[in-house]
Tab-separated table of C-alpha atoms in Angstrom:
chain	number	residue	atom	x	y	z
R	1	UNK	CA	0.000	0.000	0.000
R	2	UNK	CA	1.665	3.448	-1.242
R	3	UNK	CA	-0.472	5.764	0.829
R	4	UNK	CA	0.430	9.135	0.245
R	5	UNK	CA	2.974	9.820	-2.917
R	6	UNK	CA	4.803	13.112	-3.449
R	7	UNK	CA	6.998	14.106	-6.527
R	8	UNK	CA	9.178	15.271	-6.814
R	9	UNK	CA	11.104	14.746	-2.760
R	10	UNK	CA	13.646	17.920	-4.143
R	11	UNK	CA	13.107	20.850	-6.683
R	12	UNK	CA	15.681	23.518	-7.165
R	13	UNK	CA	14.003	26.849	-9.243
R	14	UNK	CA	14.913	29.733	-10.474
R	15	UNK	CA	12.659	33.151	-9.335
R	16	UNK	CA	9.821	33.494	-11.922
R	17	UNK	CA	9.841	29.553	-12.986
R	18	UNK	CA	6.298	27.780	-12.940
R	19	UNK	CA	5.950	23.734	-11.550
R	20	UNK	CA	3.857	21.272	-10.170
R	21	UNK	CA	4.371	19.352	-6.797
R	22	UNK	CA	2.660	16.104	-7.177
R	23	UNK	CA	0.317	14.015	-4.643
R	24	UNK	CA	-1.312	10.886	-5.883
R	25	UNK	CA	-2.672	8.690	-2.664
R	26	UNK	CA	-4.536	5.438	-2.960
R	27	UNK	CA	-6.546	4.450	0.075
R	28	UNK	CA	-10.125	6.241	-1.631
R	29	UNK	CA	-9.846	9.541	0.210
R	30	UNK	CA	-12.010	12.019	-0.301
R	31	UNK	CA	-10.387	15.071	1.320
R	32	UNK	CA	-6.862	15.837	0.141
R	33	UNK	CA	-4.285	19.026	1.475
R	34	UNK	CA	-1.328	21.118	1.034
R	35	UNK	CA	0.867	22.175	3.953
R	36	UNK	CA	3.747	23.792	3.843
R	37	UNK	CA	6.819	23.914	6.917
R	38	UNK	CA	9.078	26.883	7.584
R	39	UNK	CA	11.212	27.026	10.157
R	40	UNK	CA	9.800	28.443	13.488
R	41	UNK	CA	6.295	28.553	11.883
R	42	UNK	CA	5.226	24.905	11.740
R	43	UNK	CA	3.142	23.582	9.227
R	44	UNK	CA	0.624	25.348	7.743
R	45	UNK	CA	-2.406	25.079	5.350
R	46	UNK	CA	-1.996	26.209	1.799
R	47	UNK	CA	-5.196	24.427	-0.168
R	48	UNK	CA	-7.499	21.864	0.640
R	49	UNK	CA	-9.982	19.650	-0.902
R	50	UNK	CA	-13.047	17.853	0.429
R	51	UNK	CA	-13.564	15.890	-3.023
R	52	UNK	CA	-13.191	16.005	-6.849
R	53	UNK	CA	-13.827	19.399	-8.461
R	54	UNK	CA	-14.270	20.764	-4.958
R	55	UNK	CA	-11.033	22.974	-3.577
R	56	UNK	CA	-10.702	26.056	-1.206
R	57	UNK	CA	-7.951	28.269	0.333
R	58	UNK	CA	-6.280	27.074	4.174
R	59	UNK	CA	-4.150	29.842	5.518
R	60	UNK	CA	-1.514	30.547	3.109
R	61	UNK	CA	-3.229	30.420	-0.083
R	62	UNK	CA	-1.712	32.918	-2.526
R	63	UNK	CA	0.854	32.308	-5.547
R	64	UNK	CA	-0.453	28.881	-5.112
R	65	UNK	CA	-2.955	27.142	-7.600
R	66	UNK	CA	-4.535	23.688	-7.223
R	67	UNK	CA	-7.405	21.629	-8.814
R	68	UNK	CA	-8.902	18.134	-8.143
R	69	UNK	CA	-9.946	16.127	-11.265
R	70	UNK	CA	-9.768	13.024	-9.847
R	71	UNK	CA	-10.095	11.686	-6.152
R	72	UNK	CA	-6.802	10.329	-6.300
R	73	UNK	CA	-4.666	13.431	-6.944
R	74	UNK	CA	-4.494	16.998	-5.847
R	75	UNK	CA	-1.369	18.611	-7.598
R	76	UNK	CA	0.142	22.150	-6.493
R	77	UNK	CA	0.831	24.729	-9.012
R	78	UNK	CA	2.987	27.685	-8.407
R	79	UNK	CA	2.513	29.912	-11.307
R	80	UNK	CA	5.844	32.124	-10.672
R	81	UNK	CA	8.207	30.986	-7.235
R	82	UNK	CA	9.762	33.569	-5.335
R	83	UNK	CA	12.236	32.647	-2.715
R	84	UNK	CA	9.746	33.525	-0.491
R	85	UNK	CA	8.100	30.248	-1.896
R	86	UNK	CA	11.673	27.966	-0.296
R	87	UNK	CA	9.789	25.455	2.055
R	88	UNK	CA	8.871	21.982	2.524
R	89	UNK	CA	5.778	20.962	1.111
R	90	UNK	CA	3.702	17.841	2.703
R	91	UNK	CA	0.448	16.747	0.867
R	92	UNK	CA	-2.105	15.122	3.393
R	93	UNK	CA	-5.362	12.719	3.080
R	94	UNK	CA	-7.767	11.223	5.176
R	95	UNK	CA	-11.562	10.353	4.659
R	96	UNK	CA	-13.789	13.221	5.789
R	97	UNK	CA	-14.103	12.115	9.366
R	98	UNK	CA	-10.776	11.674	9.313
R	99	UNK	CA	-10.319	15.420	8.218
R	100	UNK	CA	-12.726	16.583	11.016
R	101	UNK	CA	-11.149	14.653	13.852
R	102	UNK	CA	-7.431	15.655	12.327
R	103	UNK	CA	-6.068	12.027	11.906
R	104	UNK	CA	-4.636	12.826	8.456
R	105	UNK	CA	-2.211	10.974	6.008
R	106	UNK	CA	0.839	12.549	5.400
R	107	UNK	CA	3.299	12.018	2.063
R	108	UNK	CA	6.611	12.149	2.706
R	109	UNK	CA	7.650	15.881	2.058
R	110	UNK	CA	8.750	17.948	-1.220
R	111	UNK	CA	12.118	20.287	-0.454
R	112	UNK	CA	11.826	23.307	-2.599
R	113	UNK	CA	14.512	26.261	-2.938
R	114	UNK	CA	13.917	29.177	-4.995
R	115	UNK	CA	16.814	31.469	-5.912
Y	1	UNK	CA	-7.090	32.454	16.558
Y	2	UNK	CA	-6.051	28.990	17.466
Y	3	UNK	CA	-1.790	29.047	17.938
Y	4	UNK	CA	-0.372	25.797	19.188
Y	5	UNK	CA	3.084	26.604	21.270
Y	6	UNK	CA	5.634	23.584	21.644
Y	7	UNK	CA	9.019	23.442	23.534
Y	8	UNK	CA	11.643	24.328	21.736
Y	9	UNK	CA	14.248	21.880	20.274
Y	10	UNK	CA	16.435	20.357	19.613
Y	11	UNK	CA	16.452	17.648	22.543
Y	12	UNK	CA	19.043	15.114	23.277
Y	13	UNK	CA	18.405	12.368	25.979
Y	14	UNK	CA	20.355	9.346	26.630
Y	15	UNK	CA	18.344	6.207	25.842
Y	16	UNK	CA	15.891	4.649	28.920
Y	17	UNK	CA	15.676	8.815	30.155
Y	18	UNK	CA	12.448	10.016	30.601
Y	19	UNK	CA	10.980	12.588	27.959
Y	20	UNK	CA	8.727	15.434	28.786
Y	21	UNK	CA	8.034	17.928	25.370
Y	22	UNK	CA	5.690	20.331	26.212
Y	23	UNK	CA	2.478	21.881	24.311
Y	24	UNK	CA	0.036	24.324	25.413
Y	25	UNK	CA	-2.965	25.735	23.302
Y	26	UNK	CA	-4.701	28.428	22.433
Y	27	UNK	CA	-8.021	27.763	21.337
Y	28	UNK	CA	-11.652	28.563	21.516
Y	29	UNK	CA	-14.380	26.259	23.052
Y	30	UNK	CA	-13.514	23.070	23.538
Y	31	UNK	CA	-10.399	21.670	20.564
Y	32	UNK	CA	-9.164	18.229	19.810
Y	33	UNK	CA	-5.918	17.581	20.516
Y	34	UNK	CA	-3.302	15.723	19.029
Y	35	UNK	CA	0.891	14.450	18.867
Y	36	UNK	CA	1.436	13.628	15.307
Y	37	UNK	CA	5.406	12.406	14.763
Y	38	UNK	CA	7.944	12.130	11.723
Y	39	UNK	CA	10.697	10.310	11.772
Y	40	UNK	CA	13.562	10.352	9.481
Y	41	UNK	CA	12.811	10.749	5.821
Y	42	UNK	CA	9.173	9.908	6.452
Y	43	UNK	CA	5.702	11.907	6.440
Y	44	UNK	CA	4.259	12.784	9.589
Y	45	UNK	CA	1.803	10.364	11.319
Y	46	UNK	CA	-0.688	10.165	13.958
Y	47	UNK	CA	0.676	9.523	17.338
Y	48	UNK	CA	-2.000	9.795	19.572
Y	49	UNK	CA	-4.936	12.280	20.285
Y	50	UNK	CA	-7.406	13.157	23.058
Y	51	UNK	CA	-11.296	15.176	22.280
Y	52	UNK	CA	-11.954	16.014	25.653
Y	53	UNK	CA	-10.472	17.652	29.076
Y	54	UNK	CA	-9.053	14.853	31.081
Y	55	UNK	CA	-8.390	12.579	28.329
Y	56	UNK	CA	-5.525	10.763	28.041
Y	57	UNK	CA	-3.773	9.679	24.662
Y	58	UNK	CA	-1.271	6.741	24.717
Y	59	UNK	CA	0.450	4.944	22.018
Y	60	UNK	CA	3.750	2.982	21.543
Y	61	UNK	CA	4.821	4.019	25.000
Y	62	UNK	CA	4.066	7.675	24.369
Y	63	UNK	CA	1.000	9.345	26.930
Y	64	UNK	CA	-0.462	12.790	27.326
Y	65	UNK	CA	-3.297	13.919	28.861
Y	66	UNK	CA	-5.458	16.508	27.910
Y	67	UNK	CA	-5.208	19.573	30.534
Y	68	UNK	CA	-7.792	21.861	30.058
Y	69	UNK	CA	-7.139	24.150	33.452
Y	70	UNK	CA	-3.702	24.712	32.002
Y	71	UNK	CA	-4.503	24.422	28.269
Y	72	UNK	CA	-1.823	21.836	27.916
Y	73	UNK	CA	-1.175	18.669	26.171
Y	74	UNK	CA	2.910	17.569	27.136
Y	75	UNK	CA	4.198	14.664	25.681
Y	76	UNK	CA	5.772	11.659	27.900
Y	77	UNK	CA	7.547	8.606	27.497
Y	78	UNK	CA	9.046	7.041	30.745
Y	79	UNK	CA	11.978	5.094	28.809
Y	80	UNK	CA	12.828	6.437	25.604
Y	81	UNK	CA	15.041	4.657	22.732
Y	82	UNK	CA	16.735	5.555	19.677
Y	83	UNK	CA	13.907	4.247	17.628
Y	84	UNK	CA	12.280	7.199	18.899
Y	85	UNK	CA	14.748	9.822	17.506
Y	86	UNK	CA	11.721	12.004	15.663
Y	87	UNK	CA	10.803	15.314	14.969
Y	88	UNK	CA	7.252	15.851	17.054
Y	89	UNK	CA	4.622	18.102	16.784
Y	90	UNK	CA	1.614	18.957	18.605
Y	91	UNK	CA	-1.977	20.188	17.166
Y	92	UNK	CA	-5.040	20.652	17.796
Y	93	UNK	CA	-8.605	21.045	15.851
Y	94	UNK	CA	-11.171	23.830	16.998
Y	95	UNK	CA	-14.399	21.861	17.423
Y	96	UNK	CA	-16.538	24.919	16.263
Y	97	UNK	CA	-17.149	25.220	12.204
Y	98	UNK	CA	-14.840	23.074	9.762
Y	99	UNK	CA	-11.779	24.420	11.665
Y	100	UNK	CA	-8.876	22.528	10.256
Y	101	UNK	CA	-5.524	21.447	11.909
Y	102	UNK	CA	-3.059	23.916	13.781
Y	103	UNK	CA	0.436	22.541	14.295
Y	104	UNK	CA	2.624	23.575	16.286
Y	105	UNK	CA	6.590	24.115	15.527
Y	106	UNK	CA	7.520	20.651	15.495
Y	107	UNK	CA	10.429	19.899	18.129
Y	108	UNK	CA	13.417	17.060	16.987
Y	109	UNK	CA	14.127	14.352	19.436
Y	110	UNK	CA	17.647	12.664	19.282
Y	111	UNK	CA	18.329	9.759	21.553
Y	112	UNK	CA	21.589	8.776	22.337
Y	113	UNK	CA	22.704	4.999	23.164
């Protein structure tokens, strides 16, 4: 059993470059996140999704882009990094009771530096 | 807001010492609280959790009780080993709305044989 799948575990960019992180999970969940860690700051929510087609903003939302075509992944998009953008990035599952009562899946991290 | 506030890290223990990390909360109502844990090159995962004052969490050796007179949560082990070398982090989960998680800052955990 996979679980929770990131890609790609380390991204260097340049300032102004686009990518994708990637999440794929495979235990059926319906609600999918983005976190991000900074030092001092723990994690904290980017995007979130409570199904496919469905998405909203967590707490950090902006110069971030997802979307949700299919239940299994939720990719991240950032349109144009800035180094303010450096951070690791976890993607997180669980079912929706699992969301509510915070026992979530967690991939294993994606380290990205922007310079 | 909701702010979770762990003890700072790093912490080094000699293996079979007892651990103490703290956490204490700020929250509205009444939260759920929770020790998720990530060891090396691995996600985070559920450690244990508690929904309601008094409650105690306990997994793998690990305990913590839910304080709600002191808004705490602390972590404790009474013999720790150097399977346990982990980065921890506390959070909790407002019970009002569709609050989501607040972590804490996470706080790493070397044991030492």
């Amino acid at each position: 059993n996979a679980g929770v799948t990131q890609t790609p575990k380390f991204q260097v960019l340049k300032t102004g470059q686009s990518m994708t992180l990637q999440c794929a999970q495979d235990m059926n969940h319906e609600y999918m996140s983005w976190y991000r860690q900074d030092p001092g700051m723990g994690l904290r929510l980017i995007h979130y999704s409570v199904g496919a087609g469905i998405t909203d903003q967590g707490e950090v939302p902006n110069g971030y882009n997802v979307s949700r075509s299919t239940t299994e992944d939720f990719p991240l998009r950032l349109l144009s990094a800035a180094p303010s953008q450096t951070s690791v990035y976890f993607c997180a599952s669980s079912y929706p009771q699992g969301a509510n009562t915070g026992e979530l899946f967690f991939g294993e991290g994606s380290r990205l530096t922007v310079l | 807001g909701n702010s979770v506030t762990q003890m700072e890290g790093p912490v080094t223990l000699s293996e079979e010492a007892f651990l103490t990390i703290n956490c204490t909360y700020t929250a509205t109502g009444y939260p759920s609280l929770f020790w998720y844990v990530q060891y090396p090159g691995e996600g985070l995962q559920l450690l244990l959790k508690a929904t309601k004052a008094d409650d105690k969490g306990s997994n793998k050796g690990f305990e913590a009780t839910y304080r709600k007179e002191t808004t705490s949560f602390h972590l404790e082990k009474g013999s720790v080993q150097v399977s346990d070398s982990a980065v921890y982090f506390c959070a909790l989960r407002s019970n009002f709305g569709n609050e989501k998680l607040t972590f804490g800052t996470g706080t790493r955990l070397t044991i030492i044989p």
